[in-house]
mmCIF file of C-alpha atoms in Angstrom:
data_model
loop_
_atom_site.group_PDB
_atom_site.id
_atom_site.type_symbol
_atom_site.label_atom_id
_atom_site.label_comp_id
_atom_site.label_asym_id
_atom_site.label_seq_id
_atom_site.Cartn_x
_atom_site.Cartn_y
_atom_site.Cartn_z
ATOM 1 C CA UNK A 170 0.000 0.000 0.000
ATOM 2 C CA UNK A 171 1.153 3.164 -0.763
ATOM 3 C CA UNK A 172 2.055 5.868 2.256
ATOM 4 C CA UNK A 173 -0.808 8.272 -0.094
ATOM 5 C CA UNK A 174 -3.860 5.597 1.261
ATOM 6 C CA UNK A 175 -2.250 5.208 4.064
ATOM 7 C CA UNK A 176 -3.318 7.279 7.691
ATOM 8 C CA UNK A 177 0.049 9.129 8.910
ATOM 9 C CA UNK A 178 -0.058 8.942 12.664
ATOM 10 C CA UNK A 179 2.940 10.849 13.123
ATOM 11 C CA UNK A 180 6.133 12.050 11.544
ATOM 12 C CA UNK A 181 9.249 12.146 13.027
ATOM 13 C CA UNK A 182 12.839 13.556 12.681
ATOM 14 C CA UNK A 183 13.354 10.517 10.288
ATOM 15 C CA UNK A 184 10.769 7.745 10.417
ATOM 16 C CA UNK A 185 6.965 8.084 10.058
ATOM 17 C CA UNK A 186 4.572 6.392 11.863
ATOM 18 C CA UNK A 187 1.261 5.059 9.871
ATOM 19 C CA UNK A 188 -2.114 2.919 11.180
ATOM 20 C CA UNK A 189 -2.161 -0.214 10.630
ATOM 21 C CA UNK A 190 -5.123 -2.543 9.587
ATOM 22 C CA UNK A 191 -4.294 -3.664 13.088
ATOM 23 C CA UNK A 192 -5.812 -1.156 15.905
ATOM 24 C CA UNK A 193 -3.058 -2.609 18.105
ATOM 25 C CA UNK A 194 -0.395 -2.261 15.287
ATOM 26 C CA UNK A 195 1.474 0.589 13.537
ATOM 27 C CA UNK A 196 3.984 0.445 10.386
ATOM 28 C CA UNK A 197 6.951 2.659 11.027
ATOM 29 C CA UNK A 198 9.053 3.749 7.733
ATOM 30 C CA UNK A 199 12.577 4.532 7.590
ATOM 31 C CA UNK A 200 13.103 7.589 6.269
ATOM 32 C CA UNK A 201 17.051 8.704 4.423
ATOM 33 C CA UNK A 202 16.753 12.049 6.813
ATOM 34 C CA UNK A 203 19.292 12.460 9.173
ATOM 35 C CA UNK A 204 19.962 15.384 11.787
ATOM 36 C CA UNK A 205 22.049 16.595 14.484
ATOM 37 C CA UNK A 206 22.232 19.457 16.776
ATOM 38 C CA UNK A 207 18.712 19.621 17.826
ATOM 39 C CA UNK A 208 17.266 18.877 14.161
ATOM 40 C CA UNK A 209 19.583 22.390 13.133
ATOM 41 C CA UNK A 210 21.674 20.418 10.591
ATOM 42 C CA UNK A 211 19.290 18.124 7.944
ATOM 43 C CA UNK A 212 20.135 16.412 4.876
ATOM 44 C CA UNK A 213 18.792 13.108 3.036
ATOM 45 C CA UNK A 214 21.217 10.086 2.633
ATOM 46 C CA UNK A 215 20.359 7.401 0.194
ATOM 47 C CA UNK A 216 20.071 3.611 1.593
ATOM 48 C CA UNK A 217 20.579 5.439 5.266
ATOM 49 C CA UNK A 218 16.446 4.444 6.131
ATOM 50 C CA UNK A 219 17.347 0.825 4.528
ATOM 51 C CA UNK A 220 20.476 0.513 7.411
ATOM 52 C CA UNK A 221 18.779 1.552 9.925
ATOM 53 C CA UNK A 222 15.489 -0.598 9.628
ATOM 54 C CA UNK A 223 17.684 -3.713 8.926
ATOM 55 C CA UNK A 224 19.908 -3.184 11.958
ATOM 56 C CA UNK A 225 17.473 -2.215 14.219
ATOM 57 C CA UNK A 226 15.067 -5.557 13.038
ATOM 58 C CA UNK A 227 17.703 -7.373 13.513
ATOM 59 C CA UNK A 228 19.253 -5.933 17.186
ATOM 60 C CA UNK A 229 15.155 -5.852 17.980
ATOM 61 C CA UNK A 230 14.828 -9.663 17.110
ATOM 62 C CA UNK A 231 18.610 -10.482 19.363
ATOM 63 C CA UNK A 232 16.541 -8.860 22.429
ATOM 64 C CA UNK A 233 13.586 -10.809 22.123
ATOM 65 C CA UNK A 234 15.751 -14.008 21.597
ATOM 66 C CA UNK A 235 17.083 -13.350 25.253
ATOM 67 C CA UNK A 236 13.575 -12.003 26.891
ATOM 68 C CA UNK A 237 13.326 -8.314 26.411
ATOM 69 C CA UNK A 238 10.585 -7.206 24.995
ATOM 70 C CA UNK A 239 9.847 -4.744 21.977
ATOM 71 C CA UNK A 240 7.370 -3.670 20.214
ATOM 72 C CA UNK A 241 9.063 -5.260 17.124
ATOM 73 C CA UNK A 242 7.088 -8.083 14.585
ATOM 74 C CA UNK A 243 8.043 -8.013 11.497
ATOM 75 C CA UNK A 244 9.685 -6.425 8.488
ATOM 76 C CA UNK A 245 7.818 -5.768 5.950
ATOM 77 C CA UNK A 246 10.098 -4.088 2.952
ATOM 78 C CA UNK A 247 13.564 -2.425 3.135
ATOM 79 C CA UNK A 248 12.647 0.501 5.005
ATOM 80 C CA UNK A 249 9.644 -0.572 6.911
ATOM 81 C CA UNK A 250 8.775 -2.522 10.224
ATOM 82 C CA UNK A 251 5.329 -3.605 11.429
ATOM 83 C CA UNK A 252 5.564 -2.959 15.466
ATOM 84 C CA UNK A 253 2.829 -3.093 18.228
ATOM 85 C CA UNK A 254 1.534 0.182 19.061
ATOM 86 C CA UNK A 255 2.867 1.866 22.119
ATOM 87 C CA UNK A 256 1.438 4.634 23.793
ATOM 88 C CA UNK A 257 5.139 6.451 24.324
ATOM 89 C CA UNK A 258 7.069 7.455 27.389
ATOM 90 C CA UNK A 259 8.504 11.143 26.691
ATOM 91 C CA UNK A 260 11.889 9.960 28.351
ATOM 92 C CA UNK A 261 14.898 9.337 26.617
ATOM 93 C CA UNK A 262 16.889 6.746 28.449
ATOM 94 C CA UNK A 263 20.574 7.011 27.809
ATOM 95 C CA UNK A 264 23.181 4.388 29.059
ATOM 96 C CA UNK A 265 27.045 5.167 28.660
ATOM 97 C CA UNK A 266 30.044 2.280 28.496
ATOM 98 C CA UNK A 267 32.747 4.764 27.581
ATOM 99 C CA UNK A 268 32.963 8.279 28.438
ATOM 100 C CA UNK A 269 32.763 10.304 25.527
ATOM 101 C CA UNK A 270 30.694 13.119 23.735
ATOM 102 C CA UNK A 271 28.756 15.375 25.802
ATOM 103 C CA UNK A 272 29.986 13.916 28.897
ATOM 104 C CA UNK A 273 33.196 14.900 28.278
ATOM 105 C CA UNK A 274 32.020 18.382 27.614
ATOM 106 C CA UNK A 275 30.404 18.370 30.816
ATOM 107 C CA UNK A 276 32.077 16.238 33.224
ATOM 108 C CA UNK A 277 36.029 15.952 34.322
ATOM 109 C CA UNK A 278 36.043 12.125 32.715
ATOM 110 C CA UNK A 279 39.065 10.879 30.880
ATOM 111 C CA UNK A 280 38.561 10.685 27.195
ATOM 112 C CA UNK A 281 37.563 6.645 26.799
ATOM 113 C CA UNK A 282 37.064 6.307 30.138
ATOM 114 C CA UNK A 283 35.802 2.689 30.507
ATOM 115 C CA UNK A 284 32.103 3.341 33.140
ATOM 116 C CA UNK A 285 31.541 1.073 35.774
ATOM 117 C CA UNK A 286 29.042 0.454 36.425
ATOM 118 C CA UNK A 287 27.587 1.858 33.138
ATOM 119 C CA UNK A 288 26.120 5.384 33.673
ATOM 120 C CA UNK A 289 22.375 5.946 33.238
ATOM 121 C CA UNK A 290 20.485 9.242 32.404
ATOM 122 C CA UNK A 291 17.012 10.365 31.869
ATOM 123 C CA UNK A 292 16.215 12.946 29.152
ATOM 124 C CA UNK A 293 12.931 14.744 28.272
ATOM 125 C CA UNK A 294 12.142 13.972 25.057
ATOM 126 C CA UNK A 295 10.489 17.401 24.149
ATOM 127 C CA UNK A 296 12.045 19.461 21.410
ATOM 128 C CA UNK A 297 10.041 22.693 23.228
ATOM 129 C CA UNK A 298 12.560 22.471 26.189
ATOM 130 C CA UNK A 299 15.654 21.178 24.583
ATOM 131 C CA UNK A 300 15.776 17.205 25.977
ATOM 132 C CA UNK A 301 17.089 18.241 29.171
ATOM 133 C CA UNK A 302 18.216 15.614 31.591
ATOM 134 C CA UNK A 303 16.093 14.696 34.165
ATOM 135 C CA UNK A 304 16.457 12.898 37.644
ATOM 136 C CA UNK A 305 13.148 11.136 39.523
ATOM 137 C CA UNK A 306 11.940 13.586 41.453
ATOM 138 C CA UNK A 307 11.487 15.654 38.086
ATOM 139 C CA UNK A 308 10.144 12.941 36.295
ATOM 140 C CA UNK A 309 7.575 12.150 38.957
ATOM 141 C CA UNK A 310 6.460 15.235 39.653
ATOM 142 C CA UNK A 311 5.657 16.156 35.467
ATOM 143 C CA UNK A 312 3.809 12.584 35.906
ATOM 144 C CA UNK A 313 5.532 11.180 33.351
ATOM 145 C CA UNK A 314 6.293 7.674 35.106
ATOM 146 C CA UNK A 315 6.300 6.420 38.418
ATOM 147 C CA UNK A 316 9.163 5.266 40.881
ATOM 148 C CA UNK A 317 8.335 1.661 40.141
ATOM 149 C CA UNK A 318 8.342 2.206 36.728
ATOM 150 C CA UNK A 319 11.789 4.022 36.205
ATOM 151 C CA UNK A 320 13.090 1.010 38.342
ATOM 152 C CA UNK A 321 11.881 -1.253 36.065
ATOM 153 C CA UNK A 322 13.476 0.843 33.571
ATOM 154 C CA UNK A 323 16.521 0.752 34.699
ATOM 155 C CA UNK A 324 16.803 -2.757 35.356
ATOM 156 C CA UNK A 325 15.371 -3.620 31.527
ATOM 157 C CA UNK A 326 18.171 -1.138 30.178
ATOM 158 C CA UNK A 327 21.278 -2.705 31.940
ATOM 159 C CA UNK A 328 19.636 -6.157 30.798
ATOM 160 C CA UNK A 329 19.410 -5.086 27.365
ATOM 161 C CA UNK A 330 23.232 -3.250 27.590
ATOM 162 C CA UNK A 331 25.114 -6.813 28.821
ATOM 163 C CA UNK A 332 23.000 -8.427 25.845
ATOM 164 C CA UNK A 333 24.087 -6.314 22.925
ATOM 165 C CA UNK A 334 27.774 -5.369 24.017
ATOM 166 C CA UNK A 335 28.241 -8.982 24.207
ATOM 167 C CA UNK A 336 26.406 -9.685 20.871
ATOM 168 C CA UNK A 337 28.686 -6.728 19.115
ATOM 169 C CA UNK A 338 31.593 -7.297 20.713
ATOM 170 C CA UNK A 339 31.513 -10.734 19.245
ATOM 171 C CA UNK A 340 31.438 -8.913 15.831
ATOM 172 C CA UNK A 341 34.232 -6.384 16.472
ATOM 173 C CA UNK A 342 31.912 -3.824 17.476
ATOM 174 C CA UNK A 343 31.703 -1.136 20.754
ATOM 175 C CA UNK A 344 28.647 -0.253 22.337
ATOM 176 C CA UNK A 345 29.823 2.920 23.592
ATOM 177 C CA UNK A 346 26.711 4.180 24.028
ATOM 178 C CA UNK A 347 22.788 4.725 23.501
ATOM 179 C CA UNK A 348 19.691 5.343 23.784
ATOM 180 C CA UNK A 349 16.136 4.079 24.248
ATOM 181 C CA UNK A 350 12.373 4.686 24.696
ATOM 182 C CA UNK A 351 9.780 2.232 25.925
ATOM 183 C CA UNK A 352 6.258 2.946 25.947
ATOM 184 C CA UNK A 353 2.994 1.088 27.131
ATOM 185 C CA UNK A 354 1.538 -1.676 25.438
ATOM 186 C CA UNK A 355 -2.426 -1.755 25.652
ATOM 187 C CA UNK A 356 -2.096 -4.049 28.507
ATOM 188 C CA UNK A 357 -0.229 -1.506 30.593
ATOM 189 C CA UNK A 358 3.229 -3.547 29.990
ATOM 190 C CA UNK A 359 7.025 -1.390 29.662
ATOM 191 C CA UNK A 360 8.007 -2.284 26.157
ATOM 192 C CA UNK A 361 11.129 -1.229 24.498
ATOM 193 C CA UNK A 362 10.038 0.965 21.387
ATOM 194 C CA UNK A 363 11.633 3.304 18.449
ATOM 195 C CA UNK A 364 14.577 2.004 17.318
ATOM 196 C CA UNK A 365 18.186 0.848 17.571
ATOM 197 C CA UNK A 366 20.446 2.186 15.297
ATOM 198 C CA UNK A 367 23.498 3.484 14.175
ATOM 199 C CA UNK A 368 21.442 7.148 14.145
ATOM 200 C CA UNK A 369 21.035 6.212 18.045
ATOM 201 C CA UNK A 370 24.093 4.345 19.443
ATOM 202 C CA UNK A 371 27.699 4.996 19.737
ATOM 203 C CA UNK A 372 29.398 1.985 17.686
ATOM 204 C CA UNK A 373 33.367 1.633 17.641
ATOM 205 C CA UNK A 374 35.526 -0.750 15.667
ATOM 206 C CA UNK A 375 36.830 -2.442 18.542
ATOM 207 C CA UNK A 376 40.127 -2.429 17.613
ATOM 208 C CA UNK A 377 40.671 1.014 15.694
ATOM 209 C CA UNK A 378 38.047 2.967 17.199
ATOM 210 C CA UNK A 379 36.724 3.865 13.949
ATOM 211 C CA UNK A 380 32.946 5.195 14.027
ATOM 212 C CA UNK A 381 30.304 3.558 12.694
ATOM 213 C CA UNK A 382 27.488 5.677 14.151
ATOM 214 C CA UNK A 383 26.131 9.279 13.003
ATOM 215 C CA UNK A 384 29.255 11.055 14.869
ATOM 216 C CA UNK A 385 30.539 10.891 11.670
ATOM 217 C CA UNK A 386 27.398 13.345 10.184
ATOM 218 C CA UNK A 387 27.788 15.362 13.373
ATOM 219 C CA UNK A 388 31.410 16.197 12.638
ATOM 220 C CA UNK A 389 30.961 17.029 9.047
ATOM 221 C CA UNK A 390 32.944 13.994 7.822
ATOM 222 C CA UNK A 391 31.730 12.051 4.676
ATOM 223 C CA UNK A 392 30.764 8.282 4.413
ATOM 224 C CA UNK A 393 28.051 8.035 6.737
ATOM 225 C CA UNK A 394 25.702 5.274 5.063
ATOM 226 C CA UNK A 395 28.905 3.197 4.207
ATOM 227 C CA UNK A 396 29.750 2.904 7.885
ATOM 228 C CA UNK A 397 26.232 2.015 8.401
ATOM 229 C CA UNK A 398 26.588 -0.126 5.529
ATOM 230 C CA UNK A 399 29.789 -2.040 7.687
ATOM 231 C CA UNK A 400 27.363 -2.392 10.461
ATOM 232 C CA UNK A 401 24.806 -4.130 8.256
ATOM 233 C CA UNK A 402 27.757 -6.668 7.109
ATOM 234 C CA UNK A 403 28.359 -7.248 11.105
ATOM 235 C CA UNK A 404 25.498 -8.021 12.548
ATOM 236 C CA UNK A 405 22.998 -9.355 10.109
ATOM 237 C CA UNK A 406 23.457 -13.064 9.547
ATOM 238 C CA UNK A 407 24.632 -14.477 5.335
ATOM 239 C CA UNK A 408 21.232 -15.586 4.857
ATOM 240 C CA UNK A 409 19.704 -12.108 6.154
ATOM 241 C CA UNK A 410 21.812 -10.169 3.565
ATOM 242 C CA UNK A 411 21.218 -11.820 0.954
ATOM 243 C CA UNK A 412 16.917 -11.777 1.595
ATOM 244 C CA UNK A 413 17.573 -8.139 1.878
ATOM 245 C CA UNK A 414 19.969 -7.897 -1.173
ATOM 246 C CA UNK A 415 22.914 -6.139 1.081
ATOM 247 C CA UNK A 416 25.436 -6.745 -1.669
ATOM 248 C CA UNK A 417 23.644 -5.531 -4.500
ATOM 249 C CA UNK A 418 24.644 -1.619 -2.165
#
């Protein structure tokens, strides 16, 4: 179906959201957008939608494999999913491995700094106010979740950090860092939403250092969608790559 007959629930910085036939179902789409600095700096990158909706499928499907829970079915083309619809928690949850970015900018942490434990933040998500970080007694008092449910937060996070720096690892790949939303399921359940990405993780060669994430678009360097691309060729599987016709990039 094309996105003309189809109901747009909501567009985003790069994917849109559309109804499904399902009331309990929406079809997100990939978009090529990418930005950084608050949405300030935009541009369109061919095949960058098609990496990101294969990697986060894929890093989606690892989590449910080892009992987290997303909202995650099915794809259904290269730059769509079909997900359960959440009703979404405005909180970005951020969870740092190695200190680097912002927290360098803002804290006196040694460049690479290996975290332990892993640091964990809380972020609005609400371009009105800038995303700024959060602690509980904020969060509770805007209503946005309760104490229970930022503890059960937390705890699904760190679950779902030890499974995927373990999974990349094993494929020469750093989690450095990322980030996550979860919403509510129509049953009231936490469920890990949006995406996982190279447009929402910190990914390292493990033993260069090399990026493989969007700090390369942030900097102004060139060959962002062909470090996606490596990250495709990591993670997905020979039989996944060649369904989604990787080499044919």
């Amino acid at each position: 179906m094309s996105d003309v007959n189809r109901e747009l629930l909501y567009a985003g910085k790069a994917k849109d959201i559309y109804k499904s036939e399902n009331e309990n179902e929406v079809i997100i789409k990939f978009r090529d957008d990418i930005t950084a600095g608050d949405g300030e700096k935009k541009d369109t990158l061919s095949k960058k939608g098609f990496c990101n909706v294969l990697i986060s499928a894929k890093l989606f499907k690892v989590l449910e494999e080892n009992g987290i829970a997303t909202q995650y079915i099915e794809l259904l083309s290269s730059d769509e999913m079909r997900t359960k619809s959440l009703e979404m928690i405005p909180l970005e949850v951020i969870c740092r491995n190695i200190a680097t970015g912002s927290l360098l900018r803002k804290y006196p942490f040694e460049d690479k700094q290996k975290l332990e434990p892993p640091v964990l933040q809380f972020d609005y998500k609400n371009d009105e106010y800038h995303d700024p970080m959060l602690n509980d007694s904020i969060i509770k008092a805007l209503g946005i979740a309760t104490q229970e449910e930022l503890d059960e937060i937390r705890e699904i996070t760190l679950k779902i950090n030890k499974i995927l720096s373990d999974y990349l690892i094993e494929r020469g790949i750093i989690l450095v860092d990322f980030k996550l939303e979860f919403g509510k399921d129509s049953e009231g359940n936490i469920i890990l939403g949006d995406e996982i990405s190279p447009d929402t993780t910190r990914l390292w060669d493990s033993e260069t250092y090399e990026n493989f994430d969007k700090d390369i678009y942030r900097k102004g360097e060139e060959g962002v969608v062909d470090a996606y691309l490596k990250v495709v060729n990591l993670v997905l599987s020979d039989d996944e790559k060649e369904k989604w016709n990787v080499e044919q990039i």
